[in-house]
PDB file of C-alpha atoms in Angstrom:
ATOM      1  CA  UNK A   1       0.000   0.000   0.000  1.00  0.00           C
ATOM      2  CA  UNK A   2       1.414   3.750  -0.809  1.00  0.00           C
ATOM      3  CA  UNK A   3       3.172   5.088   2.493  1.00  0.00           C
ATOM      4  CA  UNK A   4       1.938   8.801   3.069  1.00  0.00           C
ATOM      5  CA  UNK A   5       4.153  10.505   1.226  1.00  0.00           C
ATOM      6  CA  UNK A   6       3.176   8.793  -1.735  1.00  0.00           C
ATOM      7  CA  UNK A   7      -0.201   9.758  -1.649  1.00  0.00           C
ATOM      8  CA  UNK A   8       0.507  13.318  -0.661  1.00  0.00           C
ATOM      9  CA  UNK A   9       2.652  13.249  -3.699  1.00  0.00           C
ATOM     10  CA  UNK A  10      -0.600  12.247  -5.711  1.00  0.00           C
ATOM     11  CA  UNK A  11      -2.715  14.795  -4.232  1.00  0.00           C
ATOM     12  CA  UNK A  12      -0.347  17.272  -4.955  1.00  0.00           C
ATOM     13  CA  UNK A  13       0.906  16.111  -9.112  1.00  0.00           C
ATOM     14  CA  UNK A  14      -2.852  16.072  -9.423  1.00  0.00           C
ATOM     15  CA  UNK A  15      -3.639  19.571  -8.108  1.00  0.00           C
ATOM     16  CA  UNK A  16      -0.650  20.888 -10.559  1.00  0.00           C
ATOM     17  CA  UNK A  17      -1.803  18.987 -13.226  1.00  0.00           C
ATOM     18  CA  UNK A  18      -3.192  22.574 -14.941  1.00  0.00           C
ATOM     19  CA  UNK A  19      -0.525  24.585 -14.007  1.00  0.00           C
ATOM     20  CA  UNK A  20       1.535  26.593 -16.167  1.00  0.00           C
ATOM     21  CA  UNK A  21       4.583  24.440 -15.297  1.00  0.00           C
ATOM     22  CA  UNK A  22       2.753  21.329 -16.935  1.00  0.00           C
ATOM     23  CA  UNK A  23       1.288  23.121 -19.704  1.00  0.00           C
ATOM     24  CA  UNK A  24       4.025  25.119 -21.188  1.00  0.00           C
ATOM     25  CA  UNK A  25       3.153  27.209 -24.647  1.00  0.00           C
ATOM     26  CA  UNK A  26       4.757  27.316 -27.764  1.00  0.00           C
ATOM     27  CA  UNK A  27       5.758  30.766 -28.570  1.00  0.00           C
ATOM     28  CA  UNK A  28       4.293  32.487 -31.717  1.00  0.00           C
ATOM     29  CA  UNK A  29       6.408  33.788 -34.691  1.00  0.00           C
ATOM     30  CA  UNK A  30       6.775  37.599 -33.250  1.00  0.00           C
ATOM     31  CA  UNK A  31       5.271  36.919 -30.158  1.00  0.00           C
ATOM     32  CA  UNK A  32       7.423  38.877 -27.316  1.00  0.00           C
ATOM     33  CA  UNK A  33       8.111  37.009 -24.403  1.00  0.00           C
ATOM     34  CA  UNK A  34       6.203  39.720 -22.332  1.00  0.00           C
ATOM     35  CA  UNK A  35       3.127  38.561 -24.506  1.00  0.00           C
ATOM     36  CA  UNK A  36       4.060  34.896 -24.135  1.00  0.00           C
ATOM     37  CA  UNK A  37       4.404  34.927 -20.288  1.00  0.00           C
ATOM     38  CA  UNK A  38       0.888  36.854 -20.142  1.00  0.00           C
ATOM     39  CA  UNK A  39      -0.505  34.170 -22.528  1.00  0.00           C
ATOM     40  CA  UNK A  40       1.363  31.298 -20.300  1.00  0.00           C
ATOM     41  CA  UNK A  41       0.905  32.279 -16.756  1.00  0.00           C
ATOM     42  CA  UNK A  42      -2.259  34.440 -16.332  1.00  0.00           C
ATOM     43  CA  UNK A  43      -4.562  32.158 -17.149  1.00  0.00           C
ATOM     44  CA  UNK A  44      -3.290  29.323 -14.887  1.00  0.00           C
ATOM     45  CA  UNK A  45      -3.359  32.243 -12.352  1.00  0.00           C
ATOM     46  CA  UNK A  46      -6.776  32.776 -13.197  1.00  0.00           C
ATOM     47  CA  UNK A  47      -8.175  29.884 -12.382  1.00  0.00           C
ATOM     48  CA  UNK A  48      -6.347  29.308  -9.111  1.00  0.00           C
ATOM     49  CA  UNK A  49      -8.724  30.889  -6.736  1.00  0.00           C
ATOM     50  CA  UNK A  50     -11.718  28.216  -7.538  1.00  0.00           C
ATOM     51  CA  UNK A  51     -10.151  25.060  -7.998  1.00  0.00           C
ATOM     52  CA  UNK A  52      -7.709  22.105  -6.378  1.00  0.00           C
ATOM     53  CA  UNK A  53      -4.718  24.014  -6.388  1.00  0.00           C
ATOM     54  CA  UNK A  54      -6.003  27.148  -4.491  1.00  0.00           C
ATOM     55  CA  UNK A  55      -7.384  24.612  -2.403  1.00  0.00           C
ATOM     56  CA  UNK A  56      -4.750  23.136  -2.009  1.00  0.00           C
ATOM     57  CA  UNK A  57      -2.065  25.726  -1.486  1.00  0.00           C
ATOM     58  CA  UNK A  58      -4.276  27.271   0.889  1.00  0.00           C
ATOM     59  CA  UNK A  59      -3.937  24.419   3.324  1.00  0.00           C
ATOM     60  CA  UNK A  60      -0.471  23.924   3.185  1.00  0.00           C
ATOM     61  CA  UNK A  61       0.163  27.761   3.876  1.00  0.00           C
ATOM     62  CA  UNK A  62      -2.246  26.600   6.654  1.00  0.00           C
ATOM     63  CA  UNK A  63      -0.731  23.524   7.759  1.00  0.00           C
ATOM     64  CA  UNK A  64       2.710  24.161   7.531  1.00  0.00           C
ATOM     65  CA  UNK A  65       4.222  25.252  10.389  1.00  0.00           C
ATOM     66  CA  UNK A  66       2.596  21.729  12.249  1.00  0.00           C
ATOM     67  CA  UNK A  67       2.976  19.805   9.117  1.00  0.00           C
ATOM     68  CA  UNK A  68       7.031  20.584   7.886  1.00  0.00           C
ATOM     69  CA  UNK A  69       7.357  17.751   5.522  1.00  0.00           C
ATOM     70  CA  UNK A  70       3.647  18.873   3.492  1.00  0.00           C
ATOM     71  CA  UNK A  71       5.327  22.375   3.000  1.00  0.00           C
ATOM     72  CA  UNK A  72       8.493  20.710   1.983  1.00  0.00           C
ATOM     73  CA  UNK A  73       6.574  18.339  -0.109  1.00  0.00           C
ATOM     74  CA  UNK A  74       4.988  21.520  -1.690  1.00  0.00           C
ATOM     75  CA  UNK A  75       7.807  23.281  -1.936  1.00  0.00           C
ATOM     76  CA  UNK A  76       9.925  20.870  -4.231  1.00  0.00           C
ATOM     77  CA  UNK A  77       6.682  20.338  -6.474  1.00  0.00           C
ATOM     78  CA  UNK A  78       4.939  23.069  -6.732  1.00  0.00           C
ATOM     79  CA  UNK A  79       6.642  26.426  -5.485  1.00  0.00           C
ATOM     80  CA  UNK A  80      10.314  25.165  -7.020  1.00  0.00           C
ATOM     81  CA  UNK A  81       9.059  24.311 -10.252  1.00  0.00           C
ATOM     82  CA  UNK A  82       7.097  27.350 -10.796  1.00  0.00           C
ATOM     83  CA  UNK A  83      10.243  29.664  -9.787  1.00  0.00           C
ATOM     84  CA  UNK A  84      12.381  27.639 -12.156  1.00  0.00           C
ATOM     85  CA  UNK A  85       9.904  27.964 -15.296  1.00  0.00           C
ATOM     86  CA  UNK A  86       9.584  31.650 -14.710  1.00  0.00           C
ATOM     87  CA  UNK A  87      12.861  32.532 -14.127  1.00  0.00           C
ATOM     88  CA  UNK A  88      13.382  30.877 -17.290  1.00  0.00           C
ATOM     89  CA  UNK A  89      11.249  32.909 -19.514  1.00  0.00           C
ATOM     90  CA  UNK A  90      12.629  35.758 -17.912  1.00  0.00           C
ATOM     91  CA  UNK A  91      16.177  34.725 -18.687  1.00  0.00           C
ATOM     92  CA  UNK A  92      14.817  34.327 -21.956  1.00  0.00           C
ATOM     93  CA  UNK A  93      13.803  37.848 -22.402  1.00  0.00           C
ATOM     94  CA  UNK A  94      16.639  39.446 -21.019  1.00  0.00           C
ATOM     95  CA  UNK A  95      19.058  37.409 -23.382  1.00  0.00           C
ATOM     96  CA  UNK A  96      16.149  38.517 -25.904  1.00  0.00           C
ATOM     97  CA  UNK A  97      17.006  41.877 -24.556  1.00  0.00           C
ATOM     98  CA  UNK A  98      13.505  42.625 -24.099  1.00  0.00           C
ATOM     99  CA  UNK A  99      13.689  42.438 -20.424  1.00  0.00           C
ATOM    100  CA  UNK A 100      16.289  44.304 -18.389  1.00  0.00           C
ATOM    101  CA  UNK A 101      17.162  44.169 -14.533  1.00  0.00           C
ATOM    102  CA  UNK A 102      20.200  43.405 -12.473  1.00  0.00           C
ATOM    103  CA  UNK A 103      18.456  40.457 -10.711  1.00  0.00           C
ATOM    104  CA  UNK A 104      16.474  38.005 -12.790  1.00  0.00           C
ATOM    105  CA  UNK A 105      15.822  35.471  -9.625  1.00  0.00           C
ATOM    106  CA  UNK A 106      14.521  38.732  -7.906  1.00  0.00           C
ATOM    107  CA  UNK A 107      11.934  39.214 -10.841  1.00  0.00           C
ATOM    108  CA  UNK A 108      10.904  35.510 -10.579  1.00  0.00           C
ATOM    109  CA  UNK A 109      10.177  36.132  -6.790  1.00  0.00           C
ATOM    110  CA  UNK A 110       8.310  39.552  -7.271  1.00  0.00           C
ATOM    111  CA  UNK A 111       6.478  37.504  -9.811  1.00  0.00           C
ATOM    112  CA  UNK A 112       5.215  35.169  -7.198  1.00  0.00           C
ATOM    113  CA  UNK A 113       3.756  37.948  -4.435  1.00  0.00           C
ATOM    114  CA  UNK A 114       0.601  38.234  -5.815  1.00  0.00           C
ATOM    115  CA  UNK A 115       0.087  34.112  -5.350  1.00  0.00           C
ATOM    116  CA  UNK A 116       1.011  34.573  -1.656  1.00  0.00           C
ATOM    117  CA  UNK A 117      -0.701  37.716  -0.882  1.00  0.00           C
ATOM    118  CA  UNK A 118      -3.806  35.763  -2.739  1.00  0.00           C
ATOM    119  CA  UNK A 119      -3.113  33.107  -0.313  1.00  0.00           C
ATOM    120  CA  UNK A 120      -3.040  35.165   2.817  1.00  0.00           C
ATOM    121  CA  UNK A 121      -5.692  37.190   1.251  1.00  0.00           C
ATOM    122  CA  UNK A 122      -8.545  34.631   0.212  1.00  0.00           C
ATOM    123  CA  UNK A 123      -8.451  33.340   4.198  1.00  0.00           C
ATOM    124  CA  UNK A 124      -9.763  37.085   5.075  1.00  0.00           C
ATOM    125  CA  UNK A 125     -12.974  38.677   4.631  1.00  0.00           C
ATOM    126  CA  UNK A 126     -12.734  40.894   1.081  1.00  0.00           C
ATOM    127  CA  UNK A 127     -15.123  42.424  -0.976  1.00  0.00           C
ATOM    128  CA  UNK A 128     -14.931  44.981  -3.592  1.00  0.00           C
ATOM    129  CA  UNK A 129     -11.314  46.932  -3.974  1.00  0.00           C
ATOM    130  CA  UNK A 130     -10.054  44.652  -0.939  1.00  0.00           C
ATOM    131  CA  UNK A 131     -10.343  41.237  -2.923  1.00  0.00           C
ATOM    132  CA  UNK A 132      -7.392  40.212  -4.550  1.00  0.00           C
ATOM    133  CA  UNK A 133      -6.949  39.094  -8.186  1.00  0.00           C
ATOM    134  CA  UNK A 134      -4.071  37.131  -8.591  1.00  0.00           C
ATOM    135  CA  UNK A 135      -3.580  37.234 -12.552  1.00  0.00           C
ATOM    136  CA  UNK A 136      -4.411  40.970 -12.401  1.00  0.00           C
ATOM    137  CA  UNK A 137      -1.553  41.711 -10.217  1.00  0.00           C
ATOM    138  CA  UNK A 138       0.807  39.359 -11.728  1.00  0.00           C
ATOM    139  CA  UNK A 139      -0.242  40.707 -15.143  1.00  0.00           C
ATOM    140  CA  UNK A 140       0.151  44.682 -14.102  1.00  0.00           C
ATOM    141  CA  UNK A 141       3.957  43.265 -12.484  1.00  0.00           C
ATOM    142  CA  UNK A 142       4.748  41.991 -16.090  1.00  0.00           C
ATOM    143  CA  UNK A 143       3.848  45.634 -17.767  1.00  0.00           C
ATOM    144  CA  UNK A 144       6.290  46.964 -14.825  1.00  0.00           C
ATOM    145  CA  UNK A 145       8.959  44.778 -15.175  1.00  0.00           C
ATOM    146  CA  UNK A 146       8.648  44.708 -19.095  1.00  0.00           C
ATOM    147  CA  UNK A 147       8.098  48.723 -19.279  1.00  0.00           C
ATOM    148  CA  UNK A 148       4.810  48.765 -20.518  1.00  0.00           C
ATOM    149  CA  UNK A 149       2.443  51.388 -19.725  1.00  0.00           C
ATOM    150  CA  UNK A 150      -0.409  50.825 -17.683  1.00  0.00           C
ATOM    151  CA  UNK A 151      -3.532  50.361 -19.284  1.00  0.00           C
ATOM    152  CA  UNK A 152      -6.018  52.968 -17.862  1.00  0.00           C
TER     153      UNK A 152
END
């Protein structure tokens, strides 16, 4: 029979099994990799806040300081992963030179924030301008980072 980690391994490659990390895009001809990490990453984003893997996340980020080895678990395949793919597009664009900054692991964590402030976020009451829109954030980061005006 599986041991525990096993199955929390399951739960887990199951939960990820729609995010961006597993269901990497082909660029287009022309497409800018500021257009092909909106394309890629914003709708996985999305959809986090209804499904398994906002579930999911949320209890870990609950359980972890009594449950070390789920956070762990969730670390090396989920959280890892995700910093890895992204801070590989972003390599991408600044050897493009499309994207330019002094600290492209830094960019990959800024990226994250809004997924952990979503987190923290969706376990408080919110309504209206409090709520928290994961994908919009991320997506307004990328304009930053990329130098693209905000869309008013």
């Amino acid at each position: 029979s599986p041991s525990n980690d096993q199955l929390l391994r399951g739960v887990v490659a199951h939960a990820l099994r729609q995010s961006a990390i597993n269901l990497p895009v082909l660029r287009a001809p022309g497409e800018t990799m500021h257009a092909l990490m909106r394309r890629a990453l914003l709708p996985t984003l999305h959809a986090l806040e209804h499904s398994e893997r906002g579930d999911l996340a949320r209890l870990i980020l609950t359980e972890a300081h009594q449950q070390p080895e789920l956070a762990r678990l969730y670390k090396d395949m989920a959280f890892d992963p995700w910093q890895r793919y992204v801070t590989g597009l972003l390599q991408q664009a600044v050897d493009e030179g499309e994207l330019h900054t002094p600290s492209v692991a830094a960019c990959a964590q800024l990226l994250s924030s809004p997924f952990w402030m979503g987190m923290v976020r969706s376990g408080l009451p919110a309504t209206g301008a409090q709520a928290c829109d994961v994908a919009e954030l991320t997506g307004m980061l990328l304009d930053s980072l990329f130098g693209v005006p905000a869309i008013k």
